[in-house]
Short mmCIF file of C-alpha atoms and ligand atoms in Angstrom, two decimals:
data_model
loop_
_atom_site.label_atom_id
_atom_site.label_comp_id
_atom_site.label_asym_id
_atom_site.label_seq_id
_atom_site.Cartn_x
_atom_site.Cartn_y
_atom_site.Cartn_z
CA MET I 369 -0.02 -0.04 0.03
CA ALA I 370 1.30 3.45 -0.92
CA LEU I 371 0.35 7.02 -0.36
CA ILE I 372 -0.34 8.54 -3.78
CA VAL I 373 -1.21 12.10 -4.88
CA HIS I 374 -3.13 12.46 -8.15
CA LYS I 375 -3.45 15.85 -9.82
CA TYR I 376 -6.03 16.41 -12.55
CA GLY I 377 -5.91 19.51 -14.83
CA GLY I 378 -8.74 21.60 -16.15
CA THR I 379 -9.45 19.59 -19.35
CA SER I 380 -9.44 16.36 -17.34
CA MET I 381 -12.11 17.94 -15.06
CA GLY I 382 -13.87 19.64 -18.03
CA SER I 383 -17.37 18.17 -17.64
CA THR I 384 -19.37 16.09 -15.27
CA ASP I 385 -18.72 13.08 -17.43
CA ARG I 386 -14.97 13.64 -17.23
CA ILE I 387 -15.27 14.21 -13.45
CA ARG I 388 -17.05 10.87 -13.24
CA ASN I 389 -14.16 9.33 -15.14
CA VAL I 390 -11.61 10.91 -12.76
CA ALA I 391 -13.65 9.50 -9.84
CA LYS I 392 -13.67 6.00 -11.39
CA ARG I 393 -9.87 6.13 -11.87
CA VAL I 394 -9.23 7.32 -8.31
CA ALA I 395 -11.62 4.70 -6.97
CA LYS I 396 -9.63 2.09 -8.83
CA TRP I 397 -6.42 3.29 -7.11
CA ALA I 398 -8.17 3.34 -3.70
CA ARG I 399 -9.60 -0.13 -4.10
CA ALA I 400 -6.12 -1.35 -5.00
CA GLY I 401 -5.26 -0.42 -1.39
CA HIS I 402 -3.61 2.96 -1.81
CA GLN I 403 -4.24 5.96 0.33
CA MET I 404 -5.25 8.70 -2.05
CA VAL I 405 -5.05 12.46 -2.06
CA VAL I 406 -6.46 14.13 -5.15
CA VAL I 407 -5.81 17.72 -6.28
CA PRO I 408 -8.00 18.98 -9.13
CA SER I 409 -7.95 22.18 -11.12
CA ALA I 410 -10.91 24.28 -11.97
CA MET I 411 -13.02 22.97 -14.92
CA SER I 412 -11.39 24.00 -18.16
CA GLY I 413 -12.02 27.62 -19.13
CA GLU I 414 -13.38 28.46 -15.74
CA THR I 415 -10.43 30.45 -14.38
CA ASN I 416 -10.42 32.48 -17.54
CA ARG I 417 -14.19 33.02 -17.30
CA LEU I 418 -13.91 34.14 -13.71
CA LEU I 419 -10.99 36.50 -14.38
CA GLY I 420 -12.83 37.84 -17.40
CA LEU I 421 -15.79 38.84 -15.23
CA ALA I 422 -13.40 40.92 -13.04
CA LYS I 423 -11.95 42.49 -16.21
CA GLU I 424 -15.39 43.57 -17.32
CA LEU I 425 -15.78 45.65 -14.16
CA SER I 426 -12.20 46.99 -14.10
CA PRO I 427 -10.08 46.68 -17.20
CA SER I 428 -6.88 47.45 -15.33
CA THR I 429 -6.62 44.65 -12.74
CA HIS I 430 -2.97 45.14 -11.87
CA SER I 431 -3.19 47.13 -8.68
CA ALA I 432 -2.46 45.39 -5.41
CA SER I 433 -5.94 45.96 -3.94
CA LEU I 434 -7.54 44.44 -6.96
CA ALA I 435 -5.15 41.45 -6.93
CA ARG I 436 -6.58 40.40 -3.60
CA GLU I 437 -10.05 40.35 -5.04
CA LEU I 438 -8.88 38.47 -8.16
CA ASP I 439 -7.63 35.65 -5.97
CA MET I 440 -10.94 35.66 -4.05
CA ILE I 441 -12.74 35.20 -7.43
CA ALA I 442 -10.29 32.83 -9.22
CA SER I 443 -10.02 30.46 -6.25
CA THR I 444 -13.70 29.55 -6.51
CA GLY I 445 -13.13 27.51 -9.67
CA GLU I 446 -11.16 24.97 -7.71
CA GLN I 447 -13.66 25.01 -4.85
CA VAL I 448 -16.40 23.87 -7.21
CA SER I 449 -14.11 21.11 -8.57
CA VAL I 450 -13.25 19.58 -5.24
CA GLY I 451 -16.91 19.44 -4.22
CA LEU I 452 -17.99 17.87 -7.46
CA LEU I 453 -15.18 15.29 -7.39
CA ALA I 454 -15.99 14.36 -3.77
CA ILE I 455 -19.62 13.74 -4.77
CA ALA I 456 -18.54 11.75 -7.83
CA LEU I 457 -16.29 9.61 -5.64
CA GLN I 458 -19.09 8.98 -3.15
CA ALA I 459 -21.30 7.95 -6.04
CA GLU I 460 -18.66 5.37 -6.83
CA GLY I 461 -18.93 4.06 -3.31
CA VAL I 462 -15.70 5.60 -2.09
CA GLU I 463 -15.66 7.73 1.07
CA ALA I 464 -14.28 11.23 0.13
CA VAL I 465 -13.99 14.61 1.71
CA SER I 466 -13.17 17.96 0.02
CA TYR I 467 -11.14 20.83 1.34
CA THR I 468 -10.23 24.32 0.17
CA GLY I 469 -6.68 25.65 0.66
CA TRP I 470 -7.55 27.56 3.85
CA GLN I 471 -9.16 24.58 5.44
CA VAL I 472 -6.03 22.39 5.24
CA PRO I 473 -4.42 25.01 5.60
CA VAL I 474 -2.00 25.61 2.72
CA ALA I 475 -0.14 28.63 4.07
CA THR I 476 1.32 31.05 1.60
CA ASP I 477 2.88 34.51 1.49
CA SER I 478 0.69 37.47 0.52
CA SER I 479 1.79 37.94 -3.08
CA TYR I 480 -1.69 37.78 -4.54
CA THR I 481 -1.96 36.07 -8.01
CA LYS I 482 1.52 34.59 -7.58
CA ALA I 483 1.74 33.50 -3.94
CA ARG I 484 4.34 31.01 -2.74
CA ILE I 485 3.49 28.07 -0.49
CA GLU I 486 5.25 28.40 2.87
CA SER I 487 3.90 25.37 4.72
CA ILE I 488 1.21 22.79 4.64
CA ASP I 489 -0.41 21.31 7.72
CA ASP I 490 -0.88 17.62 7.11
CA LYS I 491 -2.85 16.75 10.30
CA ARG I 492 -6.29 16.87 8.81
CA ILE I 493 -5.24 15.04 5.64
CA ARG I 494 -3.56 12.28 7.68
CA ALA I 495 -6.56 11.85 9.97
CA ASP I 496 -8.89 11.43 6.96
CA LEU I 497 -6.58 9.03 5.22
CA ALA I 498 -6.30 7.03 8.45
CA ALA I 499 -10.10 6.89 8.44
CA GLY I 500 -10.05 5.42 5.03
CA LYS I 501 -11.15 8.48 3.09
CA VAL I 502 -9.97 9.86 -0.17
CA VAL I 503 -8.95 13.50 0.49
CA VAL I 504 -9.73 15.96 -2.26
CA ILE I 505 -7.90 19.29 -1.96
CA THR I 506 -8.22 22.40 -4.17
CA GLY I 507 -5.30 23.12 -6.41
CA PHE I 508 -4.08 26.67 -7.06
CA GLN I 509 -5.10 28.27 -3.77
CA GLY I 510 -3.81 28.96 -0.33
CA VAL I 511 -4.24 31.37 2.53
CA ASP I 512 -1.88 34.00 3.94
CA GLU I 513 -1.32 34.74 7.63
CA ASP I 514 -4.18 37.27 7.77
CA MET I 515 -6.59 34.64 6.36
CA ASN I 516 -6.70 36.24 2.88
CA ILE I 517 -7.22 33.80 0.11
CA THR I 518 -4.30 33.63 -2.28
CA THR I 519 -3.58 31.87 -5.62
CA LEU I 520 -0.37 30.49 -6.85
CA GLY I 521 -0.20 31.79 -10.37
CA ARG I 522 -1.60 30.25 -13.57
CA GLY I 523 -1.03 26.57 -13.75
CA GLY I 524 -0.52 26.52 -9.95
CA SER I 525 -2.41 23.31 -9.32
CA ASP I 526 0.67 21.41 -10.30
CA THR I 527 2.47 23.13 -7.49
CA SER I 528 -0.31 22.49 -4.99
CA ALA I 529 -0.18 18.78 -5.84
CA VAL I 530 3.60 18.44 -5.55
CA ALA I 531 3.77 20.55 -2.36
CA ILE I 532 0.96 18.43 -0.78
CA ALA I 533 2.78 15.27 -1.93
CA ALA I 534 5.92 16.61 -0.14
CA ALA I 535 4.02 17.51 3.00
CA VAL I 536 2.38 14.05 3.33
CA LYS I 537 5.53 12.34 2.17
CA ALA I 538 3.71 10.64 -0.64
CA ASP I 539 5.32 7.75 -2.47
CA GLU I 540 4.51 9.35 -5.81
CA CYS I 541 2.79 12.39 -7.34
CA LEU I 542 1.00 11.62 -10.64
CA ILE I 543 0.12 14.61 -12.78
CA TYR I 544 -2.76 13.60 -15.06
CA THR I 545 -3.24 15.90 -18.04
CA ASP I 546 -4.57 16.04 -21.58
CA VAL I 547 -1.33 14.75 -23.17
CA ASP I 548 0.26 11.44 -22.31
CA GLY I 549 3.56 12.84 -20.99
CA VAL I 550 6.27 15.38 -21.53
CA TYR I 551 7.16 15.78 -25.23
CA THR I 552 10.20 17.14 -26.96
CA THR I 553 8.13 20.26 -27.46
CA ASP I 554 4.44 21.22 -27.29
CA PRO I 555 2.76 18.68 -29.59
CA ARG I 556 0.11 21.28 -30.43
CA ILE I 557 2.85 23.24 -32.28
CA VAL I 558 4.87 20.38 -33.65
CA PRO I 559 2.78 17.29 -34.44
CA GLU I 560 5.98 15.24 -34.83
CA ALA I 561 7.03 15.95 -31.26
CA ARG I 562 7.91 12.75 -29.38
CA ARG I 563 7.09 11.68 -25.89
CA LEU I 564 10.03 11.24 -23.56
CA HIS I 565 9.95 8.15 -21.35
CA THR I 566 12.07 9.93 -18.82
CA ILE I 567 13.36 13.51 -18.50
CA SER I 568 15.99 14.57 -16.02
CA PHE I 569 14.86 16.82 -13.23
CA GLU I 570 17.30 19.55 -14.40
CA GLU I 571 15.95 19.51 -17.90
CA MET I 572 12.33 19.59 -16.70
CA LEU I 573 13.23 22.55 -14.48
CA GLU I 574 14.68 24.42 -17.44
CA MET I 575 11.80 23.49 -19.80
CA ALA I 576 9.27 24.71 -17.20
CA SER I 577 11.17 27.90 -16.37
CA LEU I 578 11.47 28.68 -20.10
CA GLY I 579 7.72 28.57 -20.61
CA SER I 580 6.79 24.97 -21.23
CA LYS I 581 3.23 24.90 -19.82
CA ILE I 582 3.14 21.17 -19.08
CA LEU I 583 4.28 21.77 -15.51
CA GLN I 584 4.40 24.95 -13.47
CA ILE I 585 8.02 25.76 -12.63
CA ARG I 586 7.39 25.87 -8.90
CA SER I 587 6.01 22.32 -8.96
CA VAL I 588 9.29 21.10 -10.41
CA GLU I 589 11.25 23.11 -7.78
CA PHE I 590 9.24 21.46 -4.99
CA ALA I 591 9.78 18.03 -6.47
CA GLY I 592 13.52 18.72 -6.53
CA LYS I 593 13.74 20.14 -3.05
CA TYR I 594 11.72 17.35 -1.39
CA ARG I 595 12.64 14.57 -3.85
CA VAL I 596 9.00 13.86 -4.77
CA PRO I 597 8.80 11.19 -7.37
CA LEU I 598 6.85 12.83 -10.20
CA ARG I 599 5.22 11.47 -13.32
CA VAL I 600 3.19 13.22 -16.07
CA LEU I 601 0.53 11.00 -17.72
CA SER I 602 -2.73 11.02 -19.57
CA SER I 603 -6.16 11.24 -17.96
CA PHE I 604 -7.67 10.19 -21.23
CA THR I 605 -6.74 6.48 -21.17
CA PRO I 606 -9.70 4.27 -20.30
CA TRP I 607 -10.09 4.56 -16.48
CA ASP I 608 -10.11 0.81 -16.14
CA ILE I 609 -6.76 0.01 -17.74
CA ASP I 610 -4.46 -2.16 -15.68
CA ILE I 611 -3.20 -0.14 -12.71
CA ASN I 612 0.39 -1.38 -13.03
CA GLU I 613 0.46 -0.41 -16.71
CA GLU I 614 -0.97 3.00 -15.84
CA ALA I 615 1.59 3.48 -13.11
CA LYS I 616 4.43 3.04 -15.63
CA SER I 617 2.92 5.18 -18.40
CA GLY I 618 3.72 8.75 -19.30
CA THR I 619 6.96 10.47 -18.46
CA LEU I 620 8.99 10.07 -15.29
CA ILE I 621 10.88 13.09 -13.99
CA SER I 622 14.12 11.44 -13.03
CA PHE I 623 16.58 12.58 -10.41
CA GLU I 624 19.28 10.30 -11.50
CA GLU I 625 21.07 10.30 -14.82
CA ASP I 626 21.04 6.59 -15.42
CA GLU I 627 22.19 4.64 -18.43
CA ASN I 628 18.58 4.25 -19.64
CA MET I 629 18.23 7.94 -20.09
CA GLU I 630 18.08 9.19 -23.63
CA GLN I 631 21.41 10.67 -24.63
CA ALA I 632 20.31 13.44 -26.93
CA VAL I 633 22.35 16.63 -26.88
CA VAL I 634 19.18 18.69 -27.07
CA SER I 635 16.15 17.11 -25.26
CA GLY I 636 13.47 19.62 -25.82
CA ILE I 637 12.34 23.03 -27.07
CA ALA I 638 10.42 25.50 -24.96
CA PHE I 639 8.84 28.76 -25.86
CA ASN I 640 7.29 31.60 -24.08
CA ARG I 641 4.93 34.18 -25.44
CA ASP I 642 4.41 35.86 -22.11
CA GLU I 643 7.34 38.28 -22.23
CA ALA I 644 7.80 41.81 -23.44
CA LYS I 645 10.98 43.79 -24.14
CA VAL I 646 11.75 47.27 -22.86
CA THR I 647 14.76 49.38 -23.94
CA LEU I 648 16.46 52.46 -22.63
CA LEU I 649 18.34 54.21 -25.42
CA GLY I 650 21.41 56.34 -24.87
CA VAL I 651 22.14 55.84 -21.22
CA PRO I 652 25.56 56.82 -19.85
CA ASP I 653 27.91 53.81 -19.85
CA LYS I 654 29.39 54.05 -16.37
CA PRO I 655 29.67 51.86 -13.25
CA GLY I 656 26.41 51.37 -11.45
CA ILE I 657 24.14 51.97 -14.38
CA ALA I 658 22.60 48.48 -14.41
CA PHE I 659 21.89 48.78 -10.75
CA GLN I 660 20.30 52.19 -11.14
CA ILE I 661 18.00 50.79 -13.80
CA LEU I 662 17.21 47.39 -12.47
CA GLY I 663 17.14 48.33 -8.73
CA PRO I 664 13.88 50.30 -9.00
CA VAL I 665 12.44 47.63 -11.25
CA ALA I 666 13.05 44.97 -8.66
CA GLU I 667 11.68 47.22 -5.98
CA ALA I 668 8.49 47.53 -8.01
CA ASN I 669 8.29 43.69 -7.82
CA ILE I 670 8.84 43.26 -11.58
CA ASP I 671 10.77 40.22 -12.50
CA VAL I 672 13.42 40.66 -15.15
CA ASP I 673 14.53 37.89 -17.44
CA VAL I 674 16.83 38.36 -20.36
CA ILE I 675 19.12 41.44 -20.06
CA ILE I 676 21.37 42.95 -22.75
CA GLN I 677 23.64 45.95 -22.69
CA ASN I 678 25.25 47.06 -25.93
CA VAL I 679 28.78 48.29 -26.43
CA SER I 680 29.02 51.93 -25.77
CA GLN I 681 29.64 54.63 -28.35
CA ASP I 682 30.62 58.13 -27.17
CA GLY I 683 30.07 57.03 -23.53
CA LYS I 684 26.42 56.04 -24.23
CA THR I 685 24.83 52.63 -24.45
CA ASP I 686 21.50 50.96 -24.93
CA PHE I 687 20.08 48.75 -22.22
CA SER I 688 17.24 46.25 -22.90
CA PHE I 689 15.57 43.63 -20.75
CA THR I 690 12.47 41.48 -20.87
CA VAL I 691 9.66 41.35 -18.30
CA HIS I 692 6.45 39.35 -18.06
CA ARG I 693 3.82 40.77 -20.34
CA ASN I 694 1.51 41.43 -17.40
CA ASP I 695 4.17 43.79 -16.01
CA TYR I 696 4.89 45.52 -19.33
CA GLN I 697 2.76 48.60 -18.83
CA ARG I 698 4.07 49.02 -15.31
CA ALA I 699 7.65 48.65 -16.49
CA ILE I 700 7.24 51.17 -19.28
CA GLU I 701 5.70 53.70 -16.90
CA LEU I 702 8.38 53.20 -14.37
CA LEU I 703 11.08 53.77 -16.99
CA GLU I 704 9.36 56.78 -18.54
CA LYS I 705 8.47 58.49 -15.27
CA THR I 706 11.40 57.78 -12.96
CA VAL I 707 14.23 55.49 -14.12
CA GLY I 708 14.70 57.00 -17.59
CA PRO I 709 14.98 60.64 -16.34
CA ALA I 710 17.12 59.56 -13.38
CA VAL I 711 19.75 57.89 -15.67
CA GLN I 712 19.37 60.53 -18.38
CA ALA I 713 18.19 58.06 -20.99
CA ALA I 714 17.58 59.55 -24.44
CA LYS I 715 14.46 57.47 -24.99
CA VAL I 716 12.31 54.61 -23.62
CA MET I 717 11.08 52.00 -26.04
CA GLY I 718 9.01 48.86 -25.73
CA ASP I 719 7.95 45.82 -27.73
CA ALA I 720 5.28 43.49 -26.40
CA LYS I 721 5.25 41.32 -29.57
CA ILE I 722 8.25 39.26 -28.88
CA CYS I 723 8.70 35.66 -27.75
CA LYS I 724 11.49 33.57 -26.34
CA VAL I 725 12.46 30.24 -27.88
CA SER I 726 14.90 27.93 -26.02
CA ILE I 727 16.67 24.65 -26.64
CA VAL I 728 17.37 22.56 -23.51
CA GLY I 729 19.55 19.54 -22.88
CA ILE I 730 22.06 18.33 -20.32
CA GLY I 731 24.10 17.04 -23.34
CA MET I 732 24.87 20.68 -24.15
CA ARG I 733 27.35 20.67 -21.28
CA SER I 734 29.68 18.36 -23.15
CA HIS I 735 29.06 19.42 -26.77
CA VAL I 736 30.29 22.46 -28.52
CA GLY I 737 28.56 24.09 -31.54
CA VAL I 738 25.00 23.52 -30.32
CA ALA I 739 24.18 27.22 -30.09
CA SER I 740 25.70 27.96 -33.44
CA LYS I 741 23.58 25.14 -34.97
CA MET I 742 20.62 26.90 -33.44
CA PHE I 743 21.53 30.29 -34.85
CA ARG I 744 22.24 28.85 -38.33
CA SER I 745 18.82 27.11 -38.43
CA LEU I 746 17.05 30.37 -37.45
CA SER I 747 19.05 32.34 -40.01
CA GLU I 748 18.08 29.85 -42.73
CA GLU I 749 14.48 30.68 -41.97
CA GLY I 750 15.34 34.40 -42.13
CA ILE I 751 14.50 34.89 -38.48
CA ASN I 752 16.30 37.80 -36.83
CA ILE I 753 17.58 37.22 -33.27
CA GLN I 754 17.06 40.23 -30.95
CA MET I 755 18.56 38.85 -27.75
CA ILE I 756 20.46 35.75 -26.67
CA SER I 757 20.87 34.16 -23.28
CA THR I 758 22.71 31.00 -22.43
CA SER I 759 23.41 28.77 -19.45
CA GLU I 760 25.06 25.41 -19.07
CA ILE I 761 22.08 23.40 -20.38
CA LYS I 762 20.09 25.91 -22.47
CA THR I 763 20.26 28.55 -25.13
CA SER I 764 17.44 31.03 -25.50
CA VAL I 765 16.75 33.64 -28.18
CA VAL I 766 14.24 36.45 -28.18
CA ILE I 767 12.65 36.90 -31.57
CA ASP I 768 9.60 38.53 -33.20
CA GLU I 769 6.49 36.73 -31.97
CA LYS I 770 5.17 36.14 -35.48
CA TYR I 771 8.04 33.77 -36.12
CA MET I 772 7.60 31.65 -33.00
CA GLU I 773 5.95 28.50 -34.50
CA LEU I 774 8.36 28.64 -37.53
CA ALA I 775 11.32 28.76 -35.22
CA VAL I 776 10.13 25.95 -32.96
CA ARG I 777 9.44 23.69 -35.98
CA ALA I 778 12.74 24.51 -37.64
CA LEU I 779 14.72 23.78 -34.43
CA HIS I 780 12.82 20.62 -33.74
CA LYS I 781 13.87 19.39 -37.19
CA ALA I 782 17.37 20.69 -37.03
CA PHE I 783 18.08 18.78 -33.77
CA GLU I 784 16.20 15.69 -35.05
CA LEU I 785 13.97 15.62 -32.06
CA ASP I 786 11.39 13.62 -33.90
CA GLN I 787 13.75 10.63 -33.92
CA GLU I 788 14.18 8.16 -31.16
CA VAL I 789 17.69 8.35 -29.58
CA SER I 790 19.31 5.07 -28.74
CA ALA I 791 20.16 4.73 -25.04
P1 ADP R 1220 -3.61 20.92 -17.31
O1 ADP R 1220 -4.86 21.67 -17.45
O2 ADP R 1220 -3.76 19.40 -17.24
O3 ADP R 1220 -2.72 21.43 -16.25
P2 ADP R 1220 -2.01 22.34 -19.26
O4 ADP R 1220 -2.76 22.91 -20.40
O5 ADP R 1220 -1.55 23.23 -18.19
O6 ADP R 1220 -2.84 21.08 -18.73
O7 ADP R 1220 -0.67 21.54 -19.78
C1 ADP R 1220 -0.80 20.54 -20.76
C2 ADP R 1220 -0.48 21.15 -22.13
O8 ADP R 1220 0.87 21.58 -22.13
C3 ADP R 1220 -0.58 20.21 -23.29
O9 ADP R 1220 -1.95 20.15 -23.77
C4 ADP R 1220 0.36 20.78 -24.26
O10 ADP R 1220 -0.28 21.52 -25.29
C5 ADP R 1220 1.24 21.74 -23.49
N1 ADP R 1220 2.70 21.50 -23.60
C6 ADP R 1220 3.63 22.46 -23.68
N2 ADP R 1220 4.84 21.98 -23.80
C7 ADP R 1220 4.69 20.63 -23.72
C8 ADP R 1220 5.59 19.51 -23.73
N3 ADP R 1220 6.91 19.75 -23.87
N4 ADP R 1220 5.12 18.27 -23.67
C9 ADP R 1220 3.80 18.05 -23.52
N5 ADP R 1220 2.84 19.09 -23.48
C10 ADP R 1220 3.28 20.35 -23.55
N1 LIG R 1221 -7.11 26.87 -12.61
C1 LIG R 1221 -5.82 27.49 -12.56
C2 LIG R 1221 -5.44 27.97 -13.92
O1 LIG R 1221 -6.26 27.92 -14.86
C3 LIG R 1221 -4.78 26.61 -11.96
C4 LIG R 1221 -4.40 25.35 -12.80
O2 LIG R 1221 -5.17 25.01 -13.69
O3 LIG R 1221 -3.42 24.77 -12.55
O4 LIG R 1221 -4.39 28.52 -14.09
MG1 MG R 1222 -1.47 23.08 -16.17
#
C-alpha cells in the first residue's frame, strides 16, 4: 500500500462526465489499497471566465488591492471542482471529503496572484486518510497569515499537488493531463514531437522555467527540493486500464542520470509568449548603471528575465531587458517617469510582440557548436535574433512573436527531435 497524490488538470475535469471518469480512476487506485489524495484544477475555461468577469468591471486589474479580489474570485473555480469530485467519488462508493486551501491550511505568502507556499499542515489530511477516506484538496489556492485567500499563479495546481505530496511524504505524485507525457516540445505546435519516457529533473526545471506549460516551474522546484517522485501521464486513457500499466505510463521526472536515459544533446524546445521587451536608449555607460536601472524595477516587484547591454559609443549605451507581459505597462511607466529621467536616458522603447524560444539539454554541457547550430537554423528561416541568453544546459533567443511557430518547428527538425535516440 502506498500514499499517492493524483493531480487532474482543467481539461481532465472539463465536464461532469470527465469528473465521473476521474472518480472511477481514483476509486480504482483506492480499491487497489492505496491511500489517495487528489488535487483537481478548476474545470477548463473556468479560471479564464472568472477573471474575465473581473476585467469587465475593471479593465486594469494590476493594482495590489484588486489582486486580492482577483484571488478571491479565481479560487472559486477549484472550490467547485473539489466538491464535485468528492460527490462523484461517493457515487462510486468511495468515502471522500473535500477541502479548500484555507481549510487544510495551505499557508502562503501574501503575493496575490503569484503566492508562494510556505507550509502545509498535514494533520487533517492524515486523519482522513487513516479513516479510509480519499482526500480531495483544491489546487491553485492557499491562505496568507491574515486569512486572505491567495492563488499560486496560472497553472498553480501542479505546485499544490507536488507541495501536498511533499507535505504528506507521498510515495509518488502523478500529474494527469490532456497529453500522455512530456514531449520534446508542445505537440500542439509540432505534431511530430515525441514523448520522452524519462526527463531529467534539471531539464524539466529548465523547460518549465522557459515557458513549457506542461508543469508549473514551482512544482518542479518542490519536487527537486523534497525529492518527490513525479510522473506526467494522460487522464484520457480508459479509467479501467491495468493499474500497473498505468503506473508506468507517461513521463517520469528522473533525479538520476542513469544509463537508460536518452542521450540526446538537445532534449526539448520550450517557448514563451508571455514576455515583453523594454529598452532604454542612450544611457551613460558608467559603473552602477545596471543597478540604477534594475534596482527600482526589482523594488516594483517586476521580475526581469533576459538582459542585454550594448557596447558603448561616445560614452552612451542601450540597455534592454524582458519582463512578463503582465508587467509590461508598469515597467514602461516606471522607465518613462522615474528611471529614464534619473539615468538621463535619451528614449524609452517597448515591444510586447516578442517571444523567447529555447533549446534545452544536459548534453549541451559536453558538446560544442550547439548554439551555433541553433543560430544557423534560425538564419536559414530568415528569423532575426534580438537577444540571446545561455546557461550550461540551455540557449534562449528572443525573436519577433510572429516567427515563433516557424522557429520551434525549424529547431525541432534541425536537432532531429522527432527521432528516437538510442540509449
Ligand atoms: P492541465 O490543465 O492538465 O494542467 P496544461 O494545459 O496546463 O494542462 O498543460 C498541458 C499542455 O501543455 C498540453 O496540452 C500541451 O499543449 C502543453 N505543452 C507544452 N509543452 C509541452 C511539452 N513539452 N510536452 C507536452 N505538453 C506540452
Ligand atoms: N485553474 C488554474 C489555472 O487555470 C490553476 C491550474 O489549472 O493549474 O491557471
Ligand atoms: Mg497546467
